[in-house]
């Protein structure tokens, strides 16, 4: 079943037309997990089909344990968004509803490697001396 | 999530995780998620609701510069 309506699909296609560099979406999902695993795989595949700059890899964390550990993925479904490098962008759970727009935005910024942040913010972040993990809890609606 | 993921691209030090709260009740409980969006930085600085970029940055810096653990 298609996750995106024809209207959404066109809107996403228009956004993805802005992609400058390739983006890889790595999905960790398990058939033994909740139904959101399969839904996430389907959604990400649908999105990836809308741009030739996008590629998808589907992994099972119970089989591909080393890859999951390397990405720091401990739960499913999980989506890793990578551009020229792994910038550390992760979506845990189905990136649908309200978060879908952020998934698309993350693809765009990973592709361009050009964050839309002020000079002051970027200067401050460049001076970070230790690692930072930002967890953002959301709901679909 | 928008600011977090842009910050992740801006700094190799930053990881941005968007967590669907209803799918991971144990995580949500551990971080006492009562309202969304809820942001937790390095498990020590947390806040609810969207913040403008300068205030969000302040929270990030607070988390790495010895901000007091909350909650």
PDB file of N, CA, C and O in Angstrom, chain A residues 67-116:
ATOM      1  N   UNK A  67      26.957  -3.726  11.697  1.00  0.00           N
ATOM      2  CA  UNK A  67      26.538  -2.465  11.074  1.00  0.00           C
ATOM      3  C   UNK A  67      25.676  -1.659  12.049  1.00  0.00           C
ATOM      4  O   UNK A  67      25.818  -0.448  12.150  1.00  0.00           O
ATOM      5  N   UNK A  68      24.783  -2.366  12.748  1.00  0.00           N
ATOM      6  CA  UNK A  68      23.919  -1.681  13.715  1.00  0.00           C
ATOM      7  C   UNK A  68      24.766  -1.038  14.810  1.00  0.00           C
ATOM      8  O   UNK A  68      24.549   0.121  15.189  1.00  0.00           O
ATOM      9  N   UNK A  69      25.754  -1.776  15.289  1.00  0.00           N
ATOM     10  CA  UNK A  69      26.621  -1.239  16.350  1.00  0.00           C
ATOM     11  C   UNK A  69      27.418  -0.043  15.832  1.00  0.00           C
ATOM     12  O   UNK A  69      27.579   0.955  16.534  1.00  0.00           O
ATOM     13  N   UNK A  70      27.892  -0.145  14.593  1.00  0.00           N
ATOM     14  CA  UNK A  70      28.684   0.948  14.024  1.00  0.00           C
ATOM     15  C   UNK A  70      27.866   2.232  13.918  1.00  0.00           C
ATOM     16  O   UNK A  70      28.381   3.332  14.103  1.00  0.00           O
ATOM     17  N   UNK A  71      26.567   2.071  13.623  1.00  0.00           N
ATOM     18  CA  UNK A  71      25.689   3.245  13.530  1.00  0.00           C
ATOM     19  C   UNK A  71      25.092   3.623  14.892  1.00  0.00           C
ATOM     20  O   UNK A  71      24.365   4.596  14.996  1.00  0.00           O
ATOM     21  N   UNK A  72      25.347   2.811  15.892  1.00  0.00           N
ATOM     22  CA  UNK A  72      24.774   3.091  17.204  1.00  0.00           C
ATOM     23  C   UNK A  72      23.283   2.836  17.265  1.00  0.00           C
ATOM     24  O   UNK A  72      22.568   3.427  18.077  1.00  0.00           O
ATOM     25  N   UNK A  73      22.803   1.949  16.414  1.00  0.00           N
ATOM     26  CA  UNK A  73      21.371   1.661  16.369  1.00  0.00           C
ATOM     27  C   UNK A  73      21.039   0.498  17.305  1.00  0.00           C
ATOM     28  O   UNK A  73      21.601  -0.592  17.174  1.00  0.00           O
ATOM     29  N   UNK A  74      20.139   0.758  18.242  1.00  0.00           N
ATOM     30  CA  UNK A  74      19.782  -0.272  19.223  1.00  0.00           C
ATOM     31  C   UNK A  74      18.311  -0.653  19.178  1.00  0.00           C
ATOM     32  O   UNK A  74      17.888  -1.570  19.874  1.00  0.00           O
ATOM     33  N   UNK A  75      17.516   0.093  18.406  1.00  0.00           N
ATOM     34  CA  UNK A  75      16.082  -0.196  18.322  1.00  0.00           C
ATOM     35  C   UNK A  75      15.651  -0.178  16.857  1.00  0.00           C
ATOM     36  O   UNK A  75      16.366   0.346  15.991  1.00  0.00           O
ATOM     37  N   UNK A  76      14.485  -0.768  16.596  1.00  0.00           N
ATOM     38  CA  UNK A  76      13.929  -0.709  15.243  1.00  0.00           C
ATOM     39  C   UNK A  76      12.486  -0.228  15.317  1.00  0.00           C
ATOM     40  O   UNK A  76      11.831  -0.436  16.342  1.00  0.00           O
ATOM     41  N   UNK A  77      11.972   0.346  14.243  1.00  0.00           N
ATOM     42  CA  UNK A  77      12.711   0.720  13.050  1.00  0.00           C
ATOM     43  C   UNK A  77      13.600   1.941  13.291  1.00  0.00           C
ATOM     44  O   UNK A  77      13.270   2.789  14.105  1.00  0.00           O
ATOM     45  N   UNK A  78      14.718   1.991  12.563  1.00  0.00           N
ATOM     46  CA  UNK A  78      15.608   3.145  12.636  1.00  0.00           C
ATOM     47  C   UNK A  78      16.058   3.494  11.230  1.00  0.00           C
ATOM     48  O   UNK A  78      16.297   2.609  10.420  1.00  0.00           O
ATOM     49  N   UNK A  79      16.146   4.789  10.960  1.00  0.00           N
ATOM     50  CA  UNK A  79      16.603   5.256   9.650  1.00  0.00           C
ATOM     51  C   UNK A  79      17.826   6.145   9.860  1.00  0.00           C
ATOM     52  O   UNK A  79      17.781   7.094  10.640  1.00  0.00           O
ATOM     53  N   UNK A  80      18.919   5.817   9.173  1.00  0.00           N
ATOM     54  CA  UNK A  80      20.139   6.615   9.217  1.00  0.00           C
ATOM     55  C   UNK A  80      20.206   7.404   7.914  1.00  0.00           C
ATOM     56  O   UNK A  80      20.090   6.830   6.831  1.00  0.00           O
ATOM     57  N   UNK A  81      20.359   8.731   8.031  1.00  0.00           N
ATOM     58  CA  UNK A  81      20.419   9.597   6.845  1.00  0.00           C
ATOM     59  C   UNK A  81      21.858  10.062   6.666  1.00  0.00           C
ATOM     60  O   UNK A  81      22.391  10.770   7.521  1.00  0.00           O
ATOM     61  N   UNK A  82      22.501   9.638   5.578  1.00  0.00           N
ATOM     62  CA  UNK A  82      23.902   9.972   5.339  1.00  0.00           C
ATOM     63  C   UNK A  82      24.080  10.719   4.025  1.00  0.00           C
ATOM     64  O   UNK A  82      23.500  10.316   3.011  1.00  0.00           O
ATOM     65  N   UNK A  83      24.898  11.743   4.050  1.00  0.00           N
ATOM     66  CA  UNK A  83      25.273  12.417   2.814  1.00  0.00           C
ATOM     67  C   UNK A  83      26.676  11.970   2.429  1.00  0.00           C
ATOM     68  O   UNK A  83      26.975  10.783   2.442  1.00  0.00           O
ATOM     69  N   UNK A  84      27.564  12.925   2.146  1.00  0.00           N
ATOM     70  CA  UNK A  84      28.943  12.590   1.815  1.00  0.00           C
ATOM     71  C   UNK A  84      29.601  11.868   2.984  1.00  0.00           C
ATOM     72  O   UNK A  84      30.561  11.139   2.818  1.00  0.00           O
ATOM     73  N   UNK A  85      29.072  12.108   4.171  1.00  0.00           N
ATOM     74  CA  UNK A  85      29.533  11.383   5.354  1.00  0.00           C
ATOM     75  C   UNK A  85      28.355  11.163   6.287  1.00  0.00           C
ATOM     76  O   UNK A  85      27.258  11.676   6.039  1.00  0.00           O
ATOM     77  N   UNK A  86      28.602  10.397   7.348  1.00  0.00           N
ATOM     78  CA  UNK A  86      27.541  10.181   8.333  1.00  0.00           C
ATOM     79  C   UNK A  86      27.560  11.354   9.301  1.00  0.00           C
ATOM     80  O   UNK A  86      28.468  11.481  10.119  1.00  0.00           O
ATOM     81  N   UNK A  87      26.555  12.206   9.186  1.00  0.00           N
ATOM     82  CA  UNK A  87      26.509  13.395  10.042  1.00  0.00           C
ATOM     83  C   UNK A  87      25.881  13.111  11.408  1.00  0.00           C
ATOM     84  O   UNK A  87      25.825  13.985  12.255  1.00  0.00           O
ATOM     85  N   UNK A  88      25.380  11.897  11.578  1.00  0.00           N
ATOM     86  CA  UNK A  88      24.785  11.562  12.867  1.00  0.00           C
ATOM     87  C   UNK A  88      23.293  11.818  12.943  1.00  0.00           C
ATOM     88  O   UNK A  88      22.761  12.076  14.023  1.00  0.00           O
ATOM     89  N   UNK A  89      22.610  11.739  11.803  1.00  0.00           N
ATOM     90  CA  UNK A  89      21.162  11.972  11.794  1.00  0.00           C
ATOM     91  C   UNK A  89      20.440  10.618  11.831  1.00  0.00           C
ATOM     92  O   UNK A  89      20.664   9.767  10.970  1.00  0.00           O
ATOM     93  N   UNK A  90      19.585  10.438  12.839  1.00  0.00           N
ATOM     94  CA  UNK A  90      18.881   9.181  13.036  1.00  0.00           C
ATOM     95  C   UNK A  90      17.394   9.455  13.288  1.00  0.00           C
ATOM     96  O   UNK A  90      17.053  10.371  14.045  1.00  0.00           O
ATOM     97  N   UNK A  91      16.549   8.627  12.703  1.00  0.00           N
ATOM     98  CA  UNK A  91      15.117   8.653  13.019  1.00  0.00           C
ATOM     99  C   UNK A  91      14.767   7.301  13.615  1.00  0.00           C
ATOM    100  O   UNK A  91      14.931   6.266  12.966  1.00  0.00           O
ATOM    101  N   UNK A  92      14.299   7.302  14.847  1.00  0.00           N
ATOM    102  CA  UNK A  92      13.904   6.065  15.507  1.00  0.00           C
ATOM    103  C   UNK A  92      12.382   6.010  15.530  1.00  0.00           C
ATOM    104  O   UNK A  92      11.736   6.911  16.068  1.00  0.00           O
ATOM    105  N   UNK A  93      11.828   4.957  14.923  1.00  0.00           N
ATOM    106  CA  UNK A  93      10.376   4.892  14.774  1.00  0.00           C
ATOM    107  C   UNK A  93       9.991   5.358  13.386  1.00  0.00           C
ATOM    108  O   UNK A  93      10.809   5.921  12.640  1.00  0.00           O
ATOM    109  N   UNK A  94       8.756   5.107  13.018  1.00  0.00           N
ATOM    110  CA  UNK A  94       8.272   5.497  11.688  1.00  0.00           C
ATOM    111  C   UNK A  94       8.329   7.020  11.512  1.00  0.00           C
ATOM    112  O   UNK A  94       7.694   7.749  12.267  1.00  0.00           O
ATOM    113  N   UNK A  95       9.110   7.496  10.543  1.00  0.00           N
ATOM    114  CA  UNK A  95       9.175   8.949  10.340  1.00  0.00           C
ATOM    115  C   UNK A  95       8.000   9.440   9.505  1.00  0.00           C
ATOM    116  O   UNK A  95       8.156   9.963   8.399  1.00  0.00           O
ATOM    117  N   UNK A  96       6.825   9.257  10.038  1.00  0.00           N
ATOM    118  CA  UNK A  96       5.615   9.657   9.322  1.00  0.00           C
ATOM    119  C   UNK A  96       4.997  10.884   9.952  1.00  0.00           C
ATOM    120  O   UNK A  96       5.564  11.473  10.867  1.00  0.00           O
ATOM    121  N   UNK A  97       3.840  11.238   9.481  1.00  0.00           N
ATOM    122  CA  UNK A  97       3.121  12.382  10.043  1.00  0.00           C
ATOM    123  C   UNK A  97       3.975  13.634  10.041  1.00  0.00           C
ATOM    124  O   UNK A  97       4.651  13.955   9.064  1.00  0.00           O
ATOM    125  N   UNK A  98       3.977  14.300  11.177  1.00  0.00           N
ATOM    126  CA  UNK A  98       4.695  15.566  11.300  1.00  0.00           C
ATOM    127  C   UNK A  98       6.191  15.398  11.033  1.00  0.00           C
ATOM    128  O   UNK A  98       6.838  16.288  10.472  1.00  0.00           O
ATOM    129  N   UNK A  99       6.750  14.250  11.425  1.00  0.00           N
ATOM    130  CA  UNK A  99       8.186  14.036  11.272  1.00  0.00           C
ATOM    131  C   UNK A  99       8.604  13.790   9.830  1.00  0.00           C
ATOM    132  O   UNK A  99       9.789  13.827   9.509  1.00  0.00           O
ATOM    133  N   UNK A 100       7.632  13.498   8.973  1.00  0.00           N
ATOM    134  CA  UNK A 100       7.982  13.234   7.582  1.00  0.00           C
ATOM    135  C   UNK A 100       8.662  14.457   6.945  1.00  0.00           C
ATOM    136  O   UNK A 100       9.630  14.321   6.193  1.00  0.00           O
ATOM    137  N   UNK A 101       8.163  15.633   7.275  1.00  0.00           N
ATOM    138  CA  UNK A 101       8.760  16.862   6.733  1.00  0.00           C
ATOM    139  C   UNK A 101      10.207  16.998   7.199  1.00  0.00           C
ATOM    140  O   UNK A 101      11.071  17.455   6.448  1.00  0.00           O
ATOM    141  N   UNK A 102      10.473  16.576   8.438  1.00  0.00           N
ATOM    142  CA  UNK A 102      11.843  16.647   8.941  1.00  0.00           C
ATOM    143  C   UNK A 102      12.740  15.614   8.270  1.00  0.00           C
ATOM    144  O   UNK A 102      13.930  15.862   8.073  1.00  0.00           O
ATOM    145  N   UNK A 103      12.165  14.453   7.943  1.00  0.00           N
ATOM    146  CA  UNK A 103      12.950  13.454   7.210  1.00  0.00           C
ATOM    147  C   UNK A 103      13.401  14.037   5.871  1.00  0.00           C
ATOM    148  O   UNK A 103      14.579  13.944   5.505  1.00  0.00           O
ATOM    149  N   UNK A 104      12.468  14.655   5.174  1.00  0.00           N
ATOM    150  CA  UNK A 104      12.806  15.243   3.876  1.00  0.00           C
ATOM    151  C   UNK A 104      13.834  16.364   4.056  1.00  0.00           C
ATOM    152  O   UNK A 104      14.811  16.472   3.315  1.00  0.00           O
ATOM    153  N   UNK A 105      13.633  17.192   5.087  1.00  0.00           N
ATOM    154  CA  UNK A 105      14.565  18.286   5.358  1.00  0.00           C
ATOM    155  C   UNK A 105      15.957  17.745   5.680  1.00  0.00           C
ATOM    156  O   UNK A 105      16.967  18.304   5.252  1.00  0.00           O
ATOM    157  N   UNK A 106      16.000  16.623   6.422  1.00  0.00           N
ATOM    158  CA  UNK A 106      17.304  16.041   6.779  1.00  0.00           C
ATOM    159  C   UNK A 106      18.010  15.519   5.531  1.00  0.00           C
ATOM    160  O   UNK A 106      19.237  15.605   5.426  1.00  0.00           O
ATOM    161  N   UNK A 107      17.239  14.984   4.592  1.00  0.00           N
ATOM    162  CA  UNK A 107      17.821  14.508   3.332  1.00  0.00           C
ATOM    163  C   UNK A 107      18.430  15.685   2.569  1.00  0.00           C
ATOM    164  O   UNK A 107      19.540  15.605   2.047  1.00  0.00           O
ATOM    165  N   UNK A 108      17.698  16.799   2.550  1.00  0.00           N
ATOM    166  CA  UNK A 108      18.182  17.979   1.833  1.00  0.00           C
ATOM    167  C   UNK A 108      19.471  18.522   2.447  1.00  0.00           C
ATOM    168  O   UNK A 108      20.429  18.843   1.734  1.00  0.00           O
ATOM    169  N   UNK A 109      19.513  18.602   3.783  1.00  0.00           N
ATOM    170  CA  UNK A 109      20.700  19.194   4.420  1.00  0.00           C
ATOM    171  C   UNK A 109      21.877  18.216   4.374  1.00  0.00           C
ATOM    172  O   UNK A 109      23.035  18.640   4.235  1.00  0.00           O
ATOM    173  N   UNK A 110      21.614  16.921   4.430  1.00  0.00           N
ATOM    174  CA  UNK A 110      22.697  15.940   4.306  1.00  0.00           C
ATOM    175  C   UNK A 110      23.271  15.973   2.891  1.00  0.00           C
ATOM    176  O   UNK A 110      24.469  15.791   2.688  1.00  0.00           O
ATOM    177  N   UNK A 111      22.416  16.229   1.928  1.00  0.00           N
ATOM    178  CA  UNK A 111      22.855  16.288   0.529  1.00  0.00           C
ATOM    179  C   UNK A 111      23.732  17.508   0.274  1.00  0.00           C
ATOM    180  O   UNK A 111      24.792  17.418  -0.335  1.00  0.00           O
ATOM    181  N   UNK A 112      23.294  18.649   0.796  1.00  0.00           N
ATOM    182  CA  UNK A 112      24.009  19.906   0.525  1.00  0.00           C
ATOM    183  C   UNK A 112      25.195  20.105   1.448  1.00  0.00           C
ATOM    184  O   UNK A 112      26.123  20.850   1.114  1.00  0.00           O
ATOM    185  N   UNK A 113      25.163  19.436   2.624  1.00  0.00           N
ATOM    186  CA  UNK A 113      26.186  19.659   3.660  1.00  0.00           C
ATOM    187  C   UNK A 113      26.260  21.122   4.064  1.00  0.00           C
ATOM    188  O   UNK A 113      27.288  21.596   4.543  1.00  0.00           O
ATOM    189  N   UNK A 114      25.173  21.835   3.849  1.00  0.00           N
ATOM    190  CA  UNK A 114      25.130  23.261   4.181  1.00  0.00           C
ATOM    191  C   UNK A 114      23.969  23.518   5.139  1.00  0.00           C
ATOM    192  O   UNK A 114      22.836  23.728   4.713  1.00  0.00           O
ATOM    193  N   UNK A 115      24.232  23.478   6.435  1.00  0.00           N
ATOM    194  CA  UNK A 115      23.158  23.685   7.402  1.00  0.00           C
ATOM    195  C   UNK A 115      22.600  25.107   7.345  1.00  0.00           C
ATOM    196  O   UNK A 115      23.354  26.056   7.137  1.00  0.00           O
ATOM    197  N   UNK A 116      21.300  25.229   7.524  1.00  0.00           N
ATOM    198  CA  UNK A 116      20.689  26.559   7.570  1.00  0.00           C
ATOM    199  C   UNK A 116      20.703  27.042   9.025  1.00  0.00           C
ATOM    200  O   UNK A 116      19.725  26.937   9.750  1.00  0.00           O
TER     201      UNK A 116
END
